[in-house]
């Protein structure tokens, strides 16, 4: 077993990629941008190189001319840096649950030639950390023929699955710069109201799943009076830190990894990364674990809080497209929505403003033409807007429509009622 890393320069590191290869890019805050940029610099020497990723941060030069002549993107989630390219037919999207992406590698459906990752320097035993993005990077490393790593002393060393021995790394390059950070914008008055409504649904002792953004932060802001909350989530950000400091989040009643925060990746500030660095209270697990229905539902009162782009009057949720425009991805929404419904005392919740920034209703008579159904109407229970909360579970189509209209923006309710009467011949 090799006990040391083989360091080379960037040019030599990316020379392991050949035409016709398939490459995996680690993503989010851990995106190995230096390796990616060096690969793009070789575009004239390459053809038909497939790229598989979830969401990467930083520039995506492989989507831009002339680099895109050499690279074909197959993304399992569409982030801001590739969104325009994917919708301009310069890349493609694979609809898939986050919990199942690992199967593409393990079953040989998308065999990987090379994995580009970013890791911490090795400890005295020769183990590096994948930092704050373990998700599907962990199985990618296991099944890629070659692993190329940029080794960065500013990568937090995290506990859990994201440990890789130097013997698993074929080539390494030295990098020293902060990993990507993100600051959630301050929440608006509307988002604060939504946060209040959702927080009122959360019971003491619940296990939470929520993402990053204004509404999750508004919800967390309204949980200061709660007790004994736990975290088993796909990802988290800075919003949980005050609740940890105040003892609100302690994982006391979790059945799976009691007392531990379980996640697959994190994105936030340097303060967040300082908190998770060498912290045994936070376990970064691969997505096949964090997003496994059977494991999630073992916890009590799983409360999954997710967003939507639009919801129709029957409860169908579109959360990843705007009409035919691919905006994001399926991700782990269904993984947690279903698990929350199956958990003892669990609550699957959709939280969103009643209108878009343009003033259009997000509760609609029908989804936009071409829109994808991210979560079926049979899976939807609670829906919250700034005008209140309704529970669709067990309600008929007509009852659902009436309930959703009651939390739509007042300026759209009359039109939605007309649509309801016409649809259901009332």
XYZ file of C-alpha atoms in Angstrom:
426
model
C 0.000 0.000 0.000
C 1.433 3.352 -1.074
C 2.039 5.597 1.928
C 2.613 8.933 0.197
C 1.035 11.080 -2.489
C 2.479 11.480 -5.950
C 2.522 15.263 -6.514
C 2.772 16.673 -10.026
C 1.877 19.982 -11.672
C -1.605 20.672 -12.995
C -0.688 20.050 -16.624
C 0.669 16.577 -15.864
C -2.233 15.788 -13.517
C -4.913 16.331 -16.162
C -2.894 14.506 -18.828
C -4.386 11.262 -17.490
C -7.618 12.215 -19.301
C -7.904 10.885 -22.853
C -10.433 11.419 -25.619
C -13.520 9.295 -25.058
C -13.074 9.196 -21.274
C -15.806 9.826 -18.723
C -14.854 12.106 -15.792
C -16.567 12.771 -12.469
C -16.271 16.197 -10.809
C -16.738 16.509 -7.049
C -19.077 19.413 -6.408
C -20.509 22.172 -4.249
C -17.982 23.863 -1.942
C -15.410 21.180 -2.764
C -15.349 21.720 -6.542
C -11.751 21.106 -7.758
C -11.672 24.217 -9.930
C -7.925 24.232 -10.549
C -8.063 20.752 -12.052
C -11.144 21.617 -14.071
C -9.531 24.780 -15.474
C -6.363 22.871 -16.366
C -8.460 20.254 -18.145
C -10.296 22.942 -20.089
C -6.930 24.349 -21.180
C -6.352 21.000 -22.940
C -9.632 21.155 -24.875
C -7.937 21.327 -28.298
C -6.268 17.963 -27.617
C -9.452 16.169 -26.577
C -12.700 14.952 -28.112
C -15.851 13.356 -26.733
C -14.954 13.593 -23.057
C -18.075 13.040 -20.958
C -18.449 14.901 -17.662
C -20.685 13.604 -14.856
C -21.451 15.861 -11.898
C -24.146 17.032 -9.514
C -23.688 20.732 -8.803
C -20.374 22.533 -9.102
C -19.355 25.973 -7.880
C -17.182 28.403 -9.789
C -16.892 28.895 -13.560
C -17.900 26.013 -15.843
C -15.596 26.699 -18.778
C -16.337 23.239 -20.164
C -19.786 24.569 -21.117
C -18.429 27.518 -23.091
C -16.972 27.761 -26.588
C -14.494 26.572 -27.667
C -14.117 24.160 -24.709
C -17.562 22.646 -25.189
C -16.441 21.182 -28.499
C -14.392 18.667 -26.487
C -16.703 18.041 -23.531
C -20.201 16.595 -23.116
C -21.908 17.413 -19.822
C -24.300 14.944 -18.183
C -25.407 16.637 -14.997
C -27.512 14.998 -12.296
C -28.477 18.469 -11.017
C -28.525 21.785 -12.862
C -26.884 24.624 -10.965
C -26.518 28.289 -11.954
C -23.140 27.845 -13.664
C -24.446 25.266 -16.177
C -28.149 26.207 -16.364
C -27.911 28.359 -19.471
C -25.754 25.827 -21.291
C -27.982 22.860 -20.491
C -31.027 24.725 -21.776
C -29.136 25.789 -24.902
C -28.371 22.150 -25.761
C -24.705 22.466 -24.772
C -25.173 19.893 -22.036
C -27.770 17.449 -20.783
C -29.583 16.591 -17.550
C -30.125 13.157 -15.999
C -33.347 13.031 -13.917
C -32.462 10.877 -10.900
C -32.912 10.811 -7.147
C -29.788 11.779 -5.231
C -30.131 8.499 -3.333
C -29.673 6.515 -6.552
C -26.833 8.304 -8.371
C -24.292 5.923 -6.848
C -25.993 3.059 -8.684
C -24.943 4.555 -12.027
C -21.320 3.916 -11.025
C -21.794 0.697 -9.082
C -23.876 -1.008 -11.773
C -21.639 0.144 -14.611
C -24.331 2.265 -16.264
C -21.929 5.220 -16.247
C -18.479 3.682 -15.781
C -15.928 6.288 -14.733
C -12.431 6.587 -16.130
C -11.298 9.481 -13.938
C -12.559 11.243 -10.789
C -11.461 14.807 -10.013
C -11.714 15.562 -6.288
C -10.417 17.957 -3.625
C -9.156 16.702 -0.271
C -7.375 17.708 2.900
C -3.708 16.796 3.361
C -3.250 13.273 4.743
C -3.063 12.689 8.483
C -0.222 10.700 10.064
C -1.958 7.488 9.001
C -2.201 8.559 5.347
C -5.902 9.406 5.282
C -7.313 12.490 3.538
C -10.790 13.959 3.985
C -13.323 14.756 1.262
C -14.305 17.765 3.351
C -17.866 19.037 3.160
C -19.031 17.215 0.015
C -19.144 13.433 0.401
C -22.488 12.813 -1.398
C -21.667 10.789 -4.549
C -17.949 11.617 -4.575
C -17.448 8.657 -2.231
C -18.771 5.977 -4.636
C -17.189 7.777 -7.610
C -13.766 7.308 -6.026
C -14.470 3.633 -5.416
C -15.343 2.921 -9.040
C -13.212 5.340 -11.072
C -10.177 3.798 -12.777
C -8.032 6.802 -11.787
C -8.412 9.390 -9.037
C -6.851 12.836 -9.372
C -6.931 15.016 -6.253
C -6.062 18.577 -5.476
C -4.755 18.605 -1.914
C -5.719 21.721 -0.020
C -4.831 22.489 3.627
C -7.935 24.710 3.851
C -10.286 21.754 3.384
C -12.034 20.882 6.688
C -11.390 17.368 7.967
C -14.834 15.887 8.506
C -15.991 12.721 10.242
C -18.052 10.000 8.597
C -17.671 8.286 5.220
C -15.527 10.888 3.494
C -12.130 9.383 4.242
C -9.759 8.365 1.457
C -6.326 6.804 1.870
C -3.417 8.181 -0.172
C -3.110 4.766 -1.832
C -6.456 5.441 -3.549
C -5.161 8.656 -5.155
C -3.215 8.151 -8.379
C -2.087 11.733 -8.917
C -2.130 14.817 -6.671
C -1.596 18.545 -7.096
C -0.987 21.070 -4.317
C -3.533 23.864 -3.900
C -3.947 26.377 -1.083
C -7.074 28.523 -1.184
C -10.383 28.781 0.698
C -13.130 26.430 -0.430
C -16.318 27.988 -1.768
C -18.534 29.829 0.702
C -22.143 30.989 0.466
C -24.114 33.535 2.440
C -27.885 33.130 2.625
C -29.723 36.397 1.919
C -31.717 38.009 4.695
C -35.294 36.771 4.691
C -38.167 39.046 3.734
C -41.346 39.763 5.662
C -43.145 37.177 3.520
C -40.469 34.573 4.242
C -40.613 35.392 7.943
C -44.364 34.645 7.948
C -43.742 31.360 6.154
C -41.058 30.563 8.711
C -43.509 31.187 11.552
C -46.131 28.910 9.998
C -43.682 26.078 9.396
C -42.037 26.405 12.803
C -45.470 25.996 14.405
C -45.726 22.579 12.733
C -42.408 21.361 14.132
C -42.711 19.431 17.377
C -40.132 19.132 20.131
C -37.982 16.060 19.566
C -38.406 16.189 15.785
C -35.664 15.271 13.315
C -35.251 17.955 10.661
C -34.341 17.993 6.992
C -34.036 21.329 5.270
C -31.859 23.005 2.693
C -30.173 26.336 2.209
C -31.866 29.637 1.483
C -34.092 32.318 2.934
C -37.084 30.171 3.858
C -35.096 27.441 5.656
C -33.247 30.186 7.542
C -36.556 31.853 8.434
C -37.844 28.539 9.774
C -34.697 27.978 11.836
C -34.891 31.542 13.163
C -38.319 30.722 14.574
C -37.214 27.564 16.409
C -35.436 29.190 19.342
C -38.196 28.110 21.724
C -38.110 24.460 20.651
C -36.409 21.574 22.447
C -34.382 18.483 21.579
C -34.375 18.762 17.793
C -32.227 16.491 15.662
C -30.736 16.802 12.186
C -30.699 14.144 9.489
C -30.527 16.025 6.223
C -29.128 16.080 2.723
C -27.367 19.358 3.386
C -27.260 22.254 5.813
C -25.862 25.738 6.201
C -25.216 28.368 8.881
C -28.831 28.575 10.054
C -28.411 25.640 12.416
C -25.413 27.092 14.283
C -27.361 29.331 16.732
C -29.697 26.429 17.534
C -26.741 24.178 18.296
C -25.160 26.830 20.505
C -28.435 27.299 22.406
C -28.973 23.575 22.872
C -32.131 23.459 20.745
C -30.456 20.987 18.380
C -28.957 18.091 20.329
C -30.274 14.959 18.611
C -31.453 13.584 21.953
C -34.319 11.536 20.544
C -32.868 10.426 17.227
C -32.882 6.665 16.723
C -30.182 6.687 14.049
C -26.890 8.201 15.206
C -28.344 9.746 18.344
C -26.712 13.051 19.228
C -25.092 13.353 15.802
C -25.849 15.696 12.915
C -26.064 13.565 9.767
C -25.576 15.145 6.349
C -24.059 14.439 2.955
C -22.778 17.934 2.161
C -22.706 21.456 3.586
C -22.365 24.907 2.082
C -21.978 28.074 4.093
C -19.570 30.482 5.718
C -16.075 29.963 7.076
C -17.680 29.823 10.532
C -19.686 26.796 9.415
C -16.584 25.090 8.050
C -14.738 25.827 11.285
C -17.589 24.177 13.185
C -17.537 20.937 11.182
C -13.730 20.705 11.073
C -12.668 17.648 13.091
C -16.050 17.671 14.850
C -17.217 14.140 15.753
C -20.736 15.476 16.349
C -21.203 15.916 12.578
C -21.189 12.860 10.332
C -20.806 13.372 6.582
C -22.201 10.232 4.970
C -22.575 9.248 1.333
C -25.942 10.148 -0.217
C -26.931 6.483 -0.464
C -27.053 6.577 3.347
C -28.406 10.052 4.150
C -31.172 9.814 1.553
C -32.195 6.219 2.223
C -35.927 6.140 3.058
C -35.600 3.150 5.362
C -32.869 4.823 7.410
C -34.412 8.314 7.545
C -37.786 7.057 8.746
C -36.178 5.310 11.744
C -35.912 8.740 13.370
C -38.888 10.207 15.246
C -41.099 12.954 13.843
C -39.034 13.437 10.677
C -39.968 16.891 9.409
C -38.881 17.473 5.826
C -39.095 21.061 4.593
C -38.809 21.519 0.850
C -39.581 24.161 -1.757
C -41.564 24.258 -4.971
C -41.611 26.306 -8.141
C -45.349 25.681 -8.520
C -48.097 23.445 -7.151
C -51.270 22.730 -9.068
C -54.739 22.543 -7.539
C -54.528 18.761 -7.149
C -51.225 18.977 -5.244
C -48.748 18.044 -7.960
C -45.384 19.672 -7.231
C -42.937 20.992 -9.780
C -39.643 21.893 -8.117
C -37.028 21.508 -10.854
C -38.328 23.082 -14.066
C -39.984 26.294 -15.193
C -42.124 24.883 -17.953
C -39.638 23.109 -20.212
C -36.708 25.134 -18.833
C -34.528 22.896 -16.686
C -33.883 24.977 -13.586
C -32.379 22.563 -11.050
C -32.969 18.850 -10.481
C -34.950 16.186 -8.695
C -32.261 15.973 -6.000
C -33.332 14.467 -2.693
C -36.795 15.992 -2.367
C -38.720 12.768 -2.857
C -36.242 10.825 -0.722
C -37.111 12.935 2.319
C -40.754 13.713 1.565
C -41.563 10.004 1.452
C -39.433 9.169 4.485
C -41.088 11.929 6.542
C -44.531 10.564 5.653
C -43.456 7.103 6.817
C -41.771 8.291 10.019
C -43.743 7.996 13.259
C -45.227 11.470 13.720
C -43.405 12.751 10.621
C -44.447 15.744 8.540
C -43.536 16.314 4.885
C -43.840 20.067 4.242
C -43.652 22.255 1.146
C -42.967 25.903 1.950
C -43.066 28.685 -0.637
C -44.236 32.248 -1.197
C -47.711 32.473 -2.712
C -46.394 34.363 -5.759
C -43.317 34.578 -7.943
C -41.160 37.705 -8.067
C -43.245 38.784 -11.058
C -46.469 38.429 -9.054
C -47.721 35.240 -10.721
C -49.405 32.691 -8.490
C -47.272 29.699 -7.496
C -50.496 27.816 -6.807
C -51.830 27.154 -10.294
C -54.798 25.509 -11.969
C -52.378 23.387 -13.985
C -48.630 23.092 -14.116
C -46.933 24.939 -16.952
C -46.749 23.012 -20.244
C -43.676 20.811 -20.180
C -43.167 21.131 -16.415
C -41.761 18.137 -14.617
C -43.608 16.560 -11.693
C -40.989 16.360 -8.980
C -43.321 15.066 -6.252
C -46.634 13.399 -6.997
C -49.885 14.613 -5.471
C -50.170 11.347 -3.538
C -46.961 12.200 -1.654
C -47.883 15.779 -0.719
C -49.137 16.496 2.801
C -48.475 19.983 4.213
C -48.220 23.096 2.054
C -47.326 26.463 3.588
C -47.353 29.995 2.198
C -47.371 33.335 3.985
C -51.166 32.975 4.180
C -51.167 29.792 6.231
C -50.791 26.017 6.136
C -53.019 23.281 4.734
C -52.727 19.502 4.971
C -53.758 17.714 1.776
C -53.339 14.199 3.136
C -56.599 12.265 2.813
C -58.353 15.074 0.964
C -60.194 14.588 -2.330
C -59.300 16.539 -5.452
C -62.002 19.134 -4.822
C -61.079 19.450 -1.157
C -57.420 19.873 -2.084
C -58.236 22.603 -4.560
C -60.284 24.512 -1.981
C -57.564 24.156 0.633
C -54.792 25.358 -1.664
C -56.844 28.323 -2.840
C -57.253 29.373 0.800
C -53.479 29.946 1.083
C -53.016 31.436 -2.399
C -52.435 35.168 -2.757
C -55.801 36.973 -2.400
C -55.436 38.618 -5.804
C -55.374 35.189 -7.477
C -58.041 33.364 -5.492
C -61.018 34.396 -7.626
C -59.354 33.191 -10.826
C -58.314 29.932 -9.178
C -61.877 29.384 -7.938
C -63.175 29.817 -11.512
C -60.628 27.267 -12.720
C -61.672 24.891 -9.937
C -65.365 25.159 -10.793
C -64.669 24.574 -14.472
C -62.344 21.624 -13.879
C -64.608 19.823 -11.444
C -67.899 20.846 -13.121
C -69.057 22.510 -9.913
